[in-house]
Coordinates of C-alpha atoms in Angstrom, one line a residue:
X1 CA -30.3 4.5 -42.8
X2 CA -27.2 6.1 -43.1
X3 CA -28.9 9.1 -40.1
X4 CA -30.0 5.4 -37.7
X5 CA -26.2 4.4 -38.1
X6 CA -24.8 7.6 -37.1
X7 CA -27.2 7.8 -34.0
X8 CA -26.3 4.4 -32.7
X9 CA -22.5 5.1 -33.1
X10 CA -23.3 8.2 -31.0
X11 CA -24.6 6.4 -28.8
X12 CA -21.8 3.8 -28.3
X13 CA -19.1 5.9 -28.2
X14 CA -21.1 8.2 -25.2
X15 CA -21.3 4.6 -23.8
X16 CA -17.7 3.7 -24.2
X17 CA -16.9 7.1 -22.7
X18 CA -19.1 7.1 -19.7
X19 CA -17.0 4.0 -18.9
X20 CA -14.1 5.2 -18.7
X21 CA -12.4 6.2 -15.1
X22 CA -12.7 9.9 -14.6
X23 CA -13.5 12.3 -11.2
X24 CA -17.0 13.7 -11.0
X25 CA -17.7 17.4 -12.0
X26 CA -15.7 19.5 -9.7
X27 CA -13.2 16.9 -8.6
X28 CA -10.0 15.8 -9.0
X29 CA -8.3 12.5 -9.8
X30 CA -4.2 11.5 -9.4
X31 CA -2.3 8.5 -10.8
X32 CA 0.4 7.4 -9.2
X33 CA 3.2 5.0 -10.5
X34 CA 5.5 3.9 -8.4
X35 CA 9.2 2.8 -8.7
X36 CA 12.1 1.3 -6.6
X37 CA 15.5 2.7 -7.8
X38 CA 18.6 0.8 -6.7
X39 CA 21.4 3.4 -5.0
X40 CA 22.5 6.0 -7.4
X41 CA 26.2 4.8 -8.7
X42 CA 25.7 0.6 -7.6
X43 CA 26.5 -0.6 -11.1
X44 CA 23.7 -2.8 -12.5
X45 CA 24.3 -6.1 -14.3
X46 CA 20.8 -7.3 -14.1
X47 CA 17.2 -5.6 -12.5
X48 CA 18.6 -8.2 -8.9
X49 CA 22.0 -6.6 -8.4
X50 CA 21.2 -4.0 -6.3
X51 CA 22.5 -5.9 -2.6
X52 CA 20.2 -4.6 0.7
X53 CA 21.8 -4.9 4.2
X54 CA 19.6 -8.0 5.7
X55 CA 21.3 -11.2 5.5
X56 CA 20.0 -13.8 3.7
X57 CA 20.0 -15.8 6.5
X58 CA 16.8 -14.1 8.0
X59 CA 13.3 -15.5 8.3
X60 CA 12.2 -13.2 5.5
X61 CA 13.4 -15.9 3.0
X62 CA 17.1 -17.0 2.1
X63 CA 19.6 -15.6 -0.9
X64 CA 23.0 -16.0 -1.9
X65 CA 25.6 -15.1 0.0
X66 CA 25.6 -12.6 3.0
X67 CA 23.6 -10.3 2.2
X68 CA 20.0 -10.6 0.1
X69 CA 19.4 -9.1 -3.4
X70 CA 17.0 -6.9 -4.5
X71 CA 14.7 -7.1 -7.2
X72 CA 14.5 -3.5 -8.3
X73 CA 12.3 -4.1 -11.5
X74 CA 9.4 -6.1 -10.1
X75 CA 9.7 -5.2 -6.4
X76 CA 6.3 -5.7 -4.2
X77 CA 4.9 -4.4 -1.6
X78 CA 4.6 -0.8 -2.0
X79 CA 2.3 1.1 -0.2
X80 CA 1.5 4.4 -1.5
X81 CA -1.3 6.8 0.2
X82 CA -1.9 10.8 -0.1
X83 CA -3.0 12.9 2.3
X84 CA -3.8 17.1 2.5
X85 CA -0.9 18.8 2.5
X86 CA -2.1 20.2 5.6
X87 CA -2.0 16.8 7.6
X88 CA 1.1 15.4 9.1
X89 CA 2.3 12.0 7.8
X90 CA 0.8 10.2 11.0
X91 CA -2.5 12.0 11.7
X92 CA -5.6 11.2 9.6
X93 CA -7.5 14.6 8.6
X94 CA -10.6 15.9 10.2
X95 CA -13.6 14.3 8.7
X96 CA -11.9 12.1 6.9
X97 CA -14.5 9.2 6.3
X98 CA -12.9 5.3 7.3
X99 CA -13.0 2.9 4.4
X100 CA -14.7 -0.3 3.9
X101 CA -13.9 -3.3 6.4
X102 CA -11.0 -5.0 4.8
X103 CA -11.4 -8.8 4.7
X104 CA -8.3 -10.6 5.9
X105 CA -8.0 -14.5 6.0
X106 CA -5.7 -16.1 8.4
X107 CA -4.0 -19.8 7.1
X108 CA -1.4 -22.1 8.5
X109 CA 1.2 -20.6 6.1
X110 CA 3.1 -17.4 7.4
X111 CA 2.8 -14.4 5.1
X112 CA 6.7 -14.1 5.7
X113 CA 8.2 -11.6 3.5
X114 CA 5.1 -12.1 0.9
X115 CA 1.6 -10.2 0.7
X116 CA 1.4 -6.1 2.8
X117 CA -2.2 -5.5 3.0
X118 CA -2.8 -1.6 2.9
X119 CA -5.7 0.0 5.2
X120 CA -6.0 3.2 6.9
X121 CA -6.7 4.6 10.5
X122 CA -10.4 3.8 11.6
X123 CA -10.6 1.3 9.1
X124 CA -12.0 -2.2 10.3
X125 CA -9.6 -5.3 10.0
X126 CA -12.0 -8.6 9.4
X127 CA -9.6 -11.6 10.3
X128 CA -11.3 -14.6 9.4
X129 CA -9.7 -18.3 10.7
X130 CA -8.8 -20.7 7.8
X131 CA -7.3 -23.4 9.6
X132 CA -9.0 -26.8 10.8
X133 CA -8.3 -25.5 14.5
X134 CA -8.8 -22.6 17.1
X135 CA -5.9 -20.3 17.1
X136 CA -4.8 -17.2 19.4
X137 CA -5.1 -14.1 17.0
X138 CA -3.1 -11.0 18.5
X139 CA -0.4 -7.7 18.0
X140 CA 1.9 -6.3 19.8
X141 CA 2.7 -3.2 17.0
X142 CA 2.9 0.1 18.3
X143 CA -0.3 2.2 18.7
X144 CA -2.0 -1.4 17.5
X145 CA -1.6 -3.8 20.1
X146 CA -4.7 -6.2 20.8
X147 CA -5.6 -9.8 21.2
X148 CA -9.1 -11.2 19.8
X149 CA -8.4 -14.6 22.0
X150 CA -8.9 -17.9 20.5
X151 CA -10.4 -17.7 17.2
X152 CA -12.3 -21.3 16.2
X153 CA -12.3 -22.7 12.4
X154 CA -14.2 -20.5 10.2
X155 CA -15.2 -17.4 13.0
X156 CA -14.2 -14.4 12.4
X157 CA -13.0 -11.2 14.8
X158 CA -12.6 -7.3 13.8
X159 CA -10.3 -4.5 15.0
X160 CA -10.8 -1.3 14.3
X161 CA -7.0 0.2 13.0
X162 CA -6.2 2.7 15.9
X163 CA -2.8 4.0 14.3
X164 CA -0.7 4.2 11.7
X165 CA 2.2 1.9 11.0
X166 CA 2.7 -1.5 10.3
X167 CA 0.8 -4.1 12.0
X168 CA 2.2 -7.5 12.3
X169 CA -1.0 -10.1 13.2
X170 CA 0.9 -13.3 15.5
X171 CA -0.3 -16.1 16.8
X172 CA 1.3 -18.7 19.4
X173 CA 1.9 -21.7 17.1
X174 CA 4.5 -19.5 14.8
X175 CA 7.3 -17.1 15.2
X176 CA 6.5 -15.0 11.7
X177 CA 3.7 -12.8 11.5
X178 CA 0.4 -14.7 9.8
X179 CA -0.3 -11.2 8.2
X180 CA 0.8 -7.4 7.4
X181 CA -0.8 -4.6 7.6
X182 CA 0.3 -1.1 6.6
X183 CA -2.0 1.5 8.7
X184 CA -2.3 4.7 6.6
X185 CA -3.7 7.7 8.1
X186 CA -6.4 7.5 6.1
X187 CA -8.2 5.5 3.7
X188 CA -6.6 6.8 0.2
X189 CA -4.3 3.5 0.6
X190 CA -3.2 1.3 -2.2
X191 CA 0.0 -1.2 -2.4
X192 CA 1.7 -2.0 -5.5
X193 CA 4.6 -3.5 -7.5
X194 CA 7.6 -1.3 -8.7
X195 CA 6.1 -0.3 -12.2
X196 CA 2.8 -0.6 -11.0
X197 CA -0.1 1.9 -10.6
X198 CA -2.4 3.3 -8.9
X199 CA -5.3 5.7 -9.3
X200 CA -6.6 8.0 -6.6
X201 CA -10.3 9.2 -7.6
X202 CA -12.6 11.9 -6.9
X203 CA -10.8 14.0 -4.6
X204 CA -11.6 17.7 -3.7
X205 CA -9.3 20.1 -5.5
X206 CA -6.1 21.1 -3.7
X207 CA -2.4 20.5 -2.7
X208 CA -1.5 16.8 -1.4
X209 CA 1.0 14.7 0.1
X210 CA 2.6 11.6 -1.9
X211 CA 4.0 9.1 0.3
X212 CA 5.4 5.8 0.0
X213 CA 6.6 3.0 1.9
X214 CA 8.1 -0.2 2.0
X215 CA 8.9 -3.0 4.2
X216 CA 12.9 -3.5 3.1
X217 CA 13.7 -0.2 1.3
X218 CA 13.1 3.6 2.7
X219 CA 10.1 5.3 1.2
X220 CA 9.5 8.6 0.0
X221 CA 7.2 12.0 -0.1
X222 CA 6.5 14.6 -2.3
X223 CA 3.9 17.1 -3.3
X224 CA 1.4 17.7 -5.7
X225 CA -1.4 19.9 -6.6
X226 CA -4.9 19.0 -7.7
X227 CA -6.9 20.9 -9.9
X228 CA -10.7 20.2 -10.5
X229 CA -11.7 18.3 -13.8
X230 CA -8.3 16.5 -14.4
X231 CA -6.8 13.4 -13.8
X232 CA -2.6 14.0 -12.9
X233 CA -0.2 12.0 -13.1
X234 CA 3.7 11.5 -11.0
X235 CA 5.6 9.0 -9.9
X236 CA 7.0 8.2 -6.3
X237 CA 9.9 6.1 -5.1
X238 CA 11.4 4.0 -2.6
X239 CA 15.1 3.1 -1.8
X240 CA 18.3 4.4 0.0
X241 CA 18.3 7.6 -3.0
X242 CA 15.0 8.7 -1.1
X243 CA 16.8 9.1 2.5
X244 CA 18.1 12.6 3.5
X245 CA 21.5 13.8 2.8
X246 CA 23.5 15.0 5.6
X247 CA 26.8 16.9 5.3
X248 CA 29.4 17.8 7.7
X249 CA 29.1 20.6 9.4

């Protein structure tokens, strides 16, 4: 009995283990927390003390007083994506497969200042109508500019992500964008909250690119190196510390 018992807790825990999130034999694996950090020397009261140069005033949502506050502890909206170190930061490397279609539905309410939606280059963008009525569906973001005409209740129309960069999807009955979409050079795309994280699985072995960005606050880079079997770990940034210094000359 006491054999049967040890054999079935065997089995359970190989169970339990082959669960678990892990890169196959031979490849890599990074996680990736990310965190917005207010400028170096603002004193901080509270995790919304930290005051960005927009005024509240903007379409992006009000605040109070002349300028809008950030929320440093559970900021949104931060895309972070990696990349071969021997890419650039706006070309997707060769052979570099496009990711699933990426579902996007399109309502009456403006996404404002709310929801980024991450996706890379050669990725296809499913907008999907979710009003009662035909609307004009279109961009006019650099290296993404299109227009998928009217659009009736319920159809749908793709586009295929040309470059990357943010893509703000319009249409003619509203002056803020009905979506966002943050064009990575490739695939290995995920947005998150400040604190948040995000794992990056299966990769080949090797040096990579880190990158960040955000729609109000600068992003960041940074390098790391792979090795085959392990699962890494860093953390990226965004805010003003994250900008080059320049001195006088």
């Amino acid at each position: 009995m006491t054999r049967r018992y040890g054999i079935l807790f065997g089995l359970a825990m190989a169970l339990l283990t082959g669960c678990q999130a892990g890169p196959h034999p031979g490849l890599a694996a990074l996680k990736v927390t990310a965190r917005a950090e207010p400028k170096q020397g603002v004193p901080m009261q509270s995790s919304e003390v930290g005051v960005y140069d927009r005024p509240a005033s903007s379409h992006y949502g009000g605040g109070g007083g002349a300028f809008e506050k950030v929320d440093y502890a559970s900021l949104a909206n931060i895309v972070v994506w990696i990349q071969p170190a021997g890419a650039t930061p706006t070309t997707m490397p060769a052979g570099a497969p496009p990711g699933p279609p990426v579902r996007i539905d399109v309502g009456d309410k403006p996404s404002g200042d709310d929801k980024v939606i991450g996706a890379g280059v050669g990725q296809q963008l499913i907008f999907v109508n979710r009003t009662a009525r035909a609307m004009t569906i279109y961009s006019v973001s650099d290296g993404n500019d299109f227009d998928l005409g009217r659009v009736p209740p319920g159809g749908e129309r793709n586009y295929v992500v040309h470059s990357p960069g943010l893509i703000e999807v319009l249409t003619d009955s509203s002056d803020q964008p009905l979506a966002r979409v943050y064009a990575a050079p490739n695939s290995h795309v995920a947005v998150t909250h400040s604190g948040g994280e995000v794992t990056f699985n299966d990769l080949p072995p090797g040096q990579y690119r880190v990158l960040s960005w955000h729609p109000r606050l600068p992003g960041s880079e940074a390098t790391v190196d792979l090795r085959p079997n392990q699962v890494q770990s860093m953390t990226i940034t965004v805010g003003v510390n994250a900008l080059p210094k320049e001195y006088p000359k």
